[in-house]
């Protein structure tokens, strides 16, 4: 990695490093990258509720 700390491309504030998965040749490998911006004054800021809604299962899901 070229630097240890990631920054928001919009406001320049430091952001957390998150790990995601990428499938390569049939195996899942970790990929480290910048996390969401948490600066409330930044236009790229992601709120906790917005981030969690995409992966949360719906309450009306069939069983």
mmCIF file of N, CA, C and O in Angstrom, residues 2-59:
data_model
loop_
_atom_site.group_PDB
_atom_site.id
_atom_site.type_symbol
_atom_site.label_atom_id
_atom_site.label_comp_id
_atom_site.label_asym_id
_atom_site.label_seq_id
_atom_site.Cartn_x
_atom_site.Cartn_y
_atom_site.Cartn_z
ATOM 1 N N UNK A 2 0.467 2.231 -0.709
ATOM 2 C CA UNK A 2 1.308 3.413 -0.821
ATOM 3 C C UNK A 2 1.220 4.337 0.384
ATOM 4 O O UNK A 2 2.125 5.121 0.615
ATOM 5 N N UNK A 3 0.149 4.252 1.178
ATOM 6 C CA UNK A 3 0.094 5.013 2.427
ATOM 7 C C UNK A 3 -0.816 4.295 3.407
ATOM 8 O O UNK A 3 -1.702 3.543 3.024
ATOM 9 N N UNK A 4 -0.589 4.533 4.673
ATOM 10 C CA UNK A 4 -1.297 3.800 5.712
ATOM 11 C C UNK A 4 -2.680 4.347 6.008
ATOM 12 O O UNK A 4 -3.510 3.653 6.566
ATOM 13 N N UNK A 5 -2.937 5.598 5.672
ATOM 14 C CA UNK A 5 -4.202 6.225 6.031
ATOM 15 C C UNK A 5 -4.926 6.699 4.783
ATOM 16 O O UNK A 5 -4.346 7.329 3.912
ATOM 17 N N UNK A 6 -6.219 6.373 4.690
ATOM 18 C CA UNK A 6 -7.040 6.827 3.570
ATOM 19 C C UNK A 6 -7.715 8.136 3.946
ATOM 20 O O UNK A 6 -8.004 8.380 5.107
ATOM 21 N N UNK A 7 -7.984 8.968 2.939
ATOM 22 C CA UNK A 7 -8.661 10.240 3.164
ATOM 23 C C UNK A 7 -9.852 10.351 2.221
ATOM 24 O O UNK A 7 -9.894 9.727 1.158
ATOM 25 N N UNK A 8 -10.821 11.154 2.626
ATOM 26 C CA UNK A 8 -11.998 11.414 1.802
ATOM 27 C C UNK A 8 -11.569 12.241 0.587
ATOM 28 O O UNK A 8 -10.875 13.248 0.740
ATOM 29 N N UNK A 9 -11.976 11.855 -0.621
ATOM 30 C CA UNK A 9 -11.581 12.618 -1.800
ATOM 31 C C UNK A 9 -12.250 13.991 -1.882
ATOM 32 O O UNK A 9 -11.768 14.877 -2.577
ATOM 33 N N UNK A 10 -13.351 14.198 -1.150
ATOM 34 C CA UNK A 10 -14.072 15.467 -1.194
ATOM 35 C C UNK A 10 -13.528 16.464 -0.183
ATOM 36 O O UNK A 10 -13.173 17.588 -0.523
ATOM 37 N N UNK A 11 -13.439 16.035 1.102
ATOM 38 C CA UNK A 11 -13.056 16.990 2.150
ATOM 39 C C UNK A 11 -11.625 16.809 2.648
ATOM 40 O O UNK A 11 -11.092 17.678 3.319
ATOM 41 N N UNK A 12 -10.995 15.667 2.360
ATOM 42 C CA UNK A 12 -9.618 15.453 2.775
ATOM 43 C C UNK A 12 -9.443 14.957 4.204
ATOM 44 O O UNK A 12 -8.324 14.778 4.662
ATOM 45 N N UNK A 13 -10.552 14.698 4.905
ATOM 46 C CA UNK A 13 -10.476 14.194 6.271
ATOM 47 C C UNK A 13 -10.113 12.704 6.245
ATOM 48 O O UNK A 13 -10.494 11.984 5.326
ATOM 49 N N UNK A 14 -9.395 12.214 7.249
ATOM 50 C CA UNK A 14 -9.079 10.789 7.295
ATOM 51 C C UNK A 14 -10.341 9.939 7.462
ATOM 52 O O UNK A 14 -11.278 10.341 8.141
ATOM 53 N N UNK A 15 -10.376 8.795 6.793
ATOM 54 C CA UNK A 15 -11.489 7.857 6.903
ATOM 55 C C UNK A 15 -10.939 6.494 7.327
ATOM 56 O O UNK A 15 -9.750 6.211 7.164
ATOM 57 N N UNK A 16 -11.799 5.668 7.855
ATOM 58 C CA UNK A 16 -11.395 4.341 8.306
ATOM 59 C C UNK A 16 -11.056 3.458 7.102
ATOM 60 O O UNK A 16 -11.547 3.673 5.995
ATOM 61 N N UNK A 17 -10.234 2.466 7.342
ATOM 62 C CA UNK A 17 -9.924 1.474 6.324
ATOM 63 C C UNK A 17 -10.873 0.307 6.505
ATOM 64 O O UNK A 17 -11.058 -0.193 7.606
ATOM 65 N N UNK A 18 -11.526 -0.107 5.435
ATOM 66 C CA UNK A 18 -12.449 -1.236 5.489
ATOM 67 C C UNK A 18 -11.935 -2.341 4.581
ATOM 68 O O UNK A 18 -11.193 -2.101 3.633
ATOM 69 N N UNK A 19 -12.329 -3.555 4.892
ATOM 70 C CA UNK A 19 -11.917 -4.696 4.078
ATOM 71 C C UNK A 19 -13.149 -5.247 3.373
ATOM 72 O O UNK A 19 -14.228 -5.348 3.954
ATOM 73 N N UNK A 20 -12.991 -5.504 2.093
ATOM 74 C CA UNK A 20 -14.051 -6.101 1.280
ATOM 75 C C UNK A 20 -13.497 -7.367 0.656
ATOM 76 O O UNK A 20 -12.305 -7.632 0.733
ATOM 77 N N UNK A 21 -14.367 -8.152 0.026
ATOM 78 C CA UNK A 21 -13.918 -9.384 -0.606
ATOM 79 C C UNK A 21 -13.983 -9.250 -2.121
ATOM 80 O O UNK A 21 -14.841 -8.564 -2.663
ATOM 81 N N UNK A 22 -13.086 -9.956 -2.792
ATOM 82 C CA UNK A 22 -13.059 -9.995 -4.250
ATOM 83 C C UNK A 22 -12.722 -11.420 -4.655
ATOM 84 O O UNK A 22 -11.784 -12.016 -4.127
ATOM 85 N N UNK A 23 -13.489 -11.976 -5.566
ATOM 86 C CA UNK A 23 -13.252 -13.355 -5.973
ATOM 87 C C UNK A 23 -12.243 -13.383 -7.119
ATOM 88 O O UNK A 23 -12.441 -12.776 -8.162
ATOM 89 N N UNK A 24 -11.153 -14.097 -6.906
ATOM 90 C CA UNK A 24 -10.101 -14.234 -7.900
ATOM 91 C C UNK A 24 -9.750 -15.704 -8.043
ATOM 92 O O UNK A 24 -9.383 -16.351 -7.058
ATOM 93 N N UNK A 25 -9.874 -16.235 -9.257
ATOM 94 C CA UNK A 25 -9.566 -17.634 -9.543
ATOM 95 C C UNK A 25 -10.270 -18.591 -8.591
ATOM 96 O O UNK A 25 -9.708 -19.578 -8.128
ATOM 97 N N UNK A 26 -11.516 -18.284 -8.249
ATOM 98 C CA UNK A 26 -12.321 -19.156 -7.415
ATOM 99 C C UNK A 26 -12.119 -18.998 -5.925
ATOM 100 O O UNK A 26 -12.724 -19.717 -5.139
ATOM 101 N N UNK A 27 -11.262 -18.099 -5.500
ATOM 102 C CA UNK A 27 -11.002 -17.897 -4.071
ATOM 103 C C UNK A 27 -11.328 -16.453 -3.703
ATOM 104 O O UNK A 27 -11.069 -15.529 -4.462
ATOM 105 N N UNK A 28 -11.911 -16.271 -2.523
ATOM 106 C CA UNK A 28 -12.194 -14.926 -2.026
ATOM 107 C C UNK A 28 -10.929 -14.363 -1.384
ATOM 108 O O UNK A 28 -10.337 -14.993 -0.516
ATOM 109 N N UNK A 29 -10.511 -13.202 -1.838
ATOM 110 C CA UNK A 29 -9.318 -12.551 -1.292
ATOM 111 C C UNK A 29 -9.713 -11.199 -0.703
ATOM 112 O O UNK A 29 -10.626 -10.546 -1.191
ATOM 113 N N UNK A 30 -9.047 -10.781 0.379
ATOM 114 C CA UNK A 30 -9.378 -9.483 0.976
ATOM 115 C C UNK A 30 -8.830 -8.322 0.153
ATOM 116 O O UNK A 30 -7.762 -8.416 -0.447
ATOM 117 N N UNK A 31 -9.600 -7.236 0.122
ATOM 118 C CA UNK A 31 -9.183 -6.003 -0.550
ATOM 119 C C UNK A 31 -9.425 -4.867 0.433
ATOM 120 O O UNK A 31 -10.559 -4.614 0.832
ATOM 121 N N UNK A 32 -8.364 -4.198 0.850
ATOM 122 C CA UNK A 32 -8.485 -3.087 1.783
ATOM 123 C C UNK A 32 -8.668 -1.798 1.003
ATOM 124 O O UNK A 32 -8.009 -1.577 -0.012
ATOM 125 N N UNK A 33 -9.557 -0.938 1.502
ATOM 126 C CA UNK A 33 -9.809 0.326 0.835
ATOM 127 C C UNK A 33 -10.385 1.342 1.804
ATOM 128 O O UNK A 33 -10.608 1.048 2.976
ATOM 129 N N UNK A 34 -10.651 2.541 1.306
ATOM 130 C CA UNK A 34 -11.196 3.577 2.189
ATOM 131 C C UNK A 34 -12.652 3.309 2.534
ATOM 132 O O UNK A 34 -13.421 2.817 1.717
ATOM 133 N N UNK A 35 -13.004 3.641 3.765
ATOM 134 C CA UNK A 35 -14.380 3.513 4.223
ATOM 135 C C UNK A 35 -15.151 4.784 3.912
ATOM 136 O O UNK A 35 -14.631 5.714 3.297
ATOM 137 N N UNK A 36 -16.407 4.855 4.343
ATOM 138 C CA UNK A 36 -17.228 6.038 4.088
ATOM 139 C C UNK A 36 -16.794 7.230 4.940
ATOM 140 O O UNK A 36 -16.253 7.065 6.028
ATOM 141 N N UNK A 37 -17.037 8.418 4.433
ATOM 142 C CA UNK A 37 -16.706 9.647 5.153
ATOM 143 C C UNK A 37 -17.739 9.872 6.252
ATOM 144 O O UNK A 37 -18.934 9.707 6.046
ATOM 145 N N UNK A 38 -17.281 10.253 7.439
ATOM 146 C CA UNK A 38 -18.168 10.498 8.585
ATOM 147 C C UNK A 38 -18.213 11.969 8.981
ATOM 148 O O UNK A 38 -18.785 12.325 9.998
ATOM 149 N N UNK A 39 -17.611 12.854 8.176
ATOM 150 C CA UNK A 39 -17.605 14.280 8.460
ATOM 151 C C UNK A 39 -18.973 14.862 8.099
ATOM 152 O O UNK A 39 -19.345 14.887 6.932
ATOM 153 N N UNK A 40 -19.763 15.342 9.078
ATOM 154 C CA UNK A 40 -21.111 15.847 8.780
ATOM 155 C C UNK A 40 -21.116 17.079 7.879
ATOM 156 O O UNK A 40 -22.130 17.375 7.258
ATOM 157 N N UNK A 41 -20.016 17.788 7.765
ATOM 158 C CA UNK A 41 -19.943 18.975 6.918
ATOM 159 C C UNK A 41 -19.569 18.629 5.477
ATOM 160 O O UNK A 41 -19.599 19.487 4.602
ATOM 161 N N UNK A 42 -19.234 17.379 5.204
ATOM 162 C CA UNK A 42 -18.805 16.941 3.878
ATOM 163 C C UNK A 42 -20.017 16.511 3.052
ATOM 164 O O UNK A 42 -20.956 15.912 3.574
ATOM 165 N N UNK A 43 -19.985 16.777 1.745
ATOM 166 C CA UNK A 43 -21.092 16.367 0.877
ATOM 167 C C UNK A 43 -21.084 14.868 0.612
ATOM 168 O O UNK A 43 -22.098 14.313 0.212
ATOM 169 N N UNK A 44 -19.970 14.195 0.857
ATOM 170 C CA UNK A 44 -19.879 12.742 0.651
ATOM 171 C C UNK A 44 -20.151 11.973 1.938
ATOM 172 O O UNK A 44 -19.972 10.762 1.978
ATOM 173 N N UNK A 45 -20.603 12.647 2.970
ATOM 174 C CA UNK A 45 -20.847 12.019 4.281
ATOM 175 C C UNK A 45 -21.942 10.968 4.176
ATOM 176 O O UNK A 45 -22.957 11.172 3.536
ATOM 177 N N UNK A 46 -21.712 9.813 4.820
ATOM 178 C CA UNK A 46 -22.689 8.734 4.859
ATOM 179 C C UNK A 46 -23.167 8.588 6.287
ATOM 180 O O UNK A 46 -22.371 8.422 7.203
ATOM 181 N N UNK A 47 -24.478 8.650 6.476
ATOM 182 C CA UNK A 47 -25.059 8.490 7.800
ATOM 183 C C UNK A 47 -25.133 7.010 8.142
ATOM 184 O O UNK A 47 -25.198 6.160 7.268
ATOM 185 N N UNK A 48 -25.149 6.663 9.420
ATOM 186 C CA UNK A 48 -25.226 5.278 9.877
ATOM 187 C C UNK A 48 -26.473 4.584 9.319
ATOM 188 O O UNK A 48 -26.417 3.456 8.874
ATOM 189 N N UNK A 49 -27.628 5.244 9.338
ATOM 190 C CA UNK A 49 -28.868 4.639 8.880
ATOM 191 C C UNK A 49 -28.830 4.367 7.378
ATOM 192 O O UNK A 49 -29.318 3.352 6.916
ATOM 193 N N UNK A 50 -28.254 5.255 6.586
ATOM 194 C CA UNK A 50 -28.175 5.063 5.141
ATOM 195 C C UNK A 50 -27.276 3.891 4.791
ATOM 196 O O UNK A 50 -27.554 3.133 3.881
ATOM 197 N N UNK A 51 -26.172 3.739 5.504
ATOM 198 C CA UNK A 51 -25.211 2.695 5.205
ATOM 199 C C UNK A 51 -25.778 1.311 5.482
ATOM 200 O O UNK A 51 -25.556 0.373 4.739
ATOM 201 N N UNK A 52 -26.544 1.154 6.547
ATOM 202 C CA UNK A 52 -27.058 -0.140 6.946
ATOM 203 C C UNK A 52 -28.290 -0.602 6.207
ATOM 204 O O UNK A 52 -28.635 -1.770 6.237
ATOM 205 N N UNK A 53 -28.998 0.268 5.507
ATOM 206 C CA UNK A 53 -30.252 -0.124 4.856
ATOM 207 C C UNK A 53 -30.041 -0.995 3.641
ATOM 208 O O UNK A 53 -30.897 -1.802 3.323
ATOM 209 N N UNK A 54 -28.944 -0.893 2.957
ATOM 210 C CA UNK A 54 -28.726 -1.670 1.748
ATOM 211 C C UNK A 54 -28.547 -3.150 2.043
ATOM 212 O O UNK A 54 -28.987 -4.006 1.279
ATOM 213 N N UNK A 55 -27.924 -3.505 3.157
ATOM 214 C CA UNK A 55 -27.651 -4.900 3.438
ATOM 215 C C UNK A 55 -28.636 -5.513 4.435
ATOM 216 O O UNK A 55 -28.609 -6.702 4.658
ATOM 217 N N UNK A 56 -29.524 -4.729 5.006
ATOM 218 C CA UNK A 56 -30.456 -5.252 5.997
ATOM 219 C C UNK A 56 -31.609 -5.982 5.287
ATOM 220 O O UNK A 56 -32.136 -5.494 4.298
ATOM 221 N N UNK A 57 -31.985 -7.153 5.791
ATOM 222 C CA UNK A 57 -33.110 -7.873 5.176
ATOM 223 C C UNK A 57 -34.429 -7.156 5.453
ATOM 224 O O UNK A 57 -34.590 -6.519 6.489
ATOM 225 N N UNK A 58 -35.351 -7.278 4.522
ATOM 226 C CA UNK A 58 -36.644 -6.614 4.716
ATOM 227 C C UNK A 58 -37.467 -7.399 5.730
ATOM 228 O O UNK A 58 -37.338 -8.613 5.873
ATOM 229 N N UNK A 59 -38.367 -6.720 6.429
ATOM 230 C CA UNK A 59 -39.154 -7.347 7.478
ATOM 231 C C UNK A 59 -40.259 -8.213 6.876
ATOM 232 O O UNK A 59 -40.751 -9.123 7.519
#
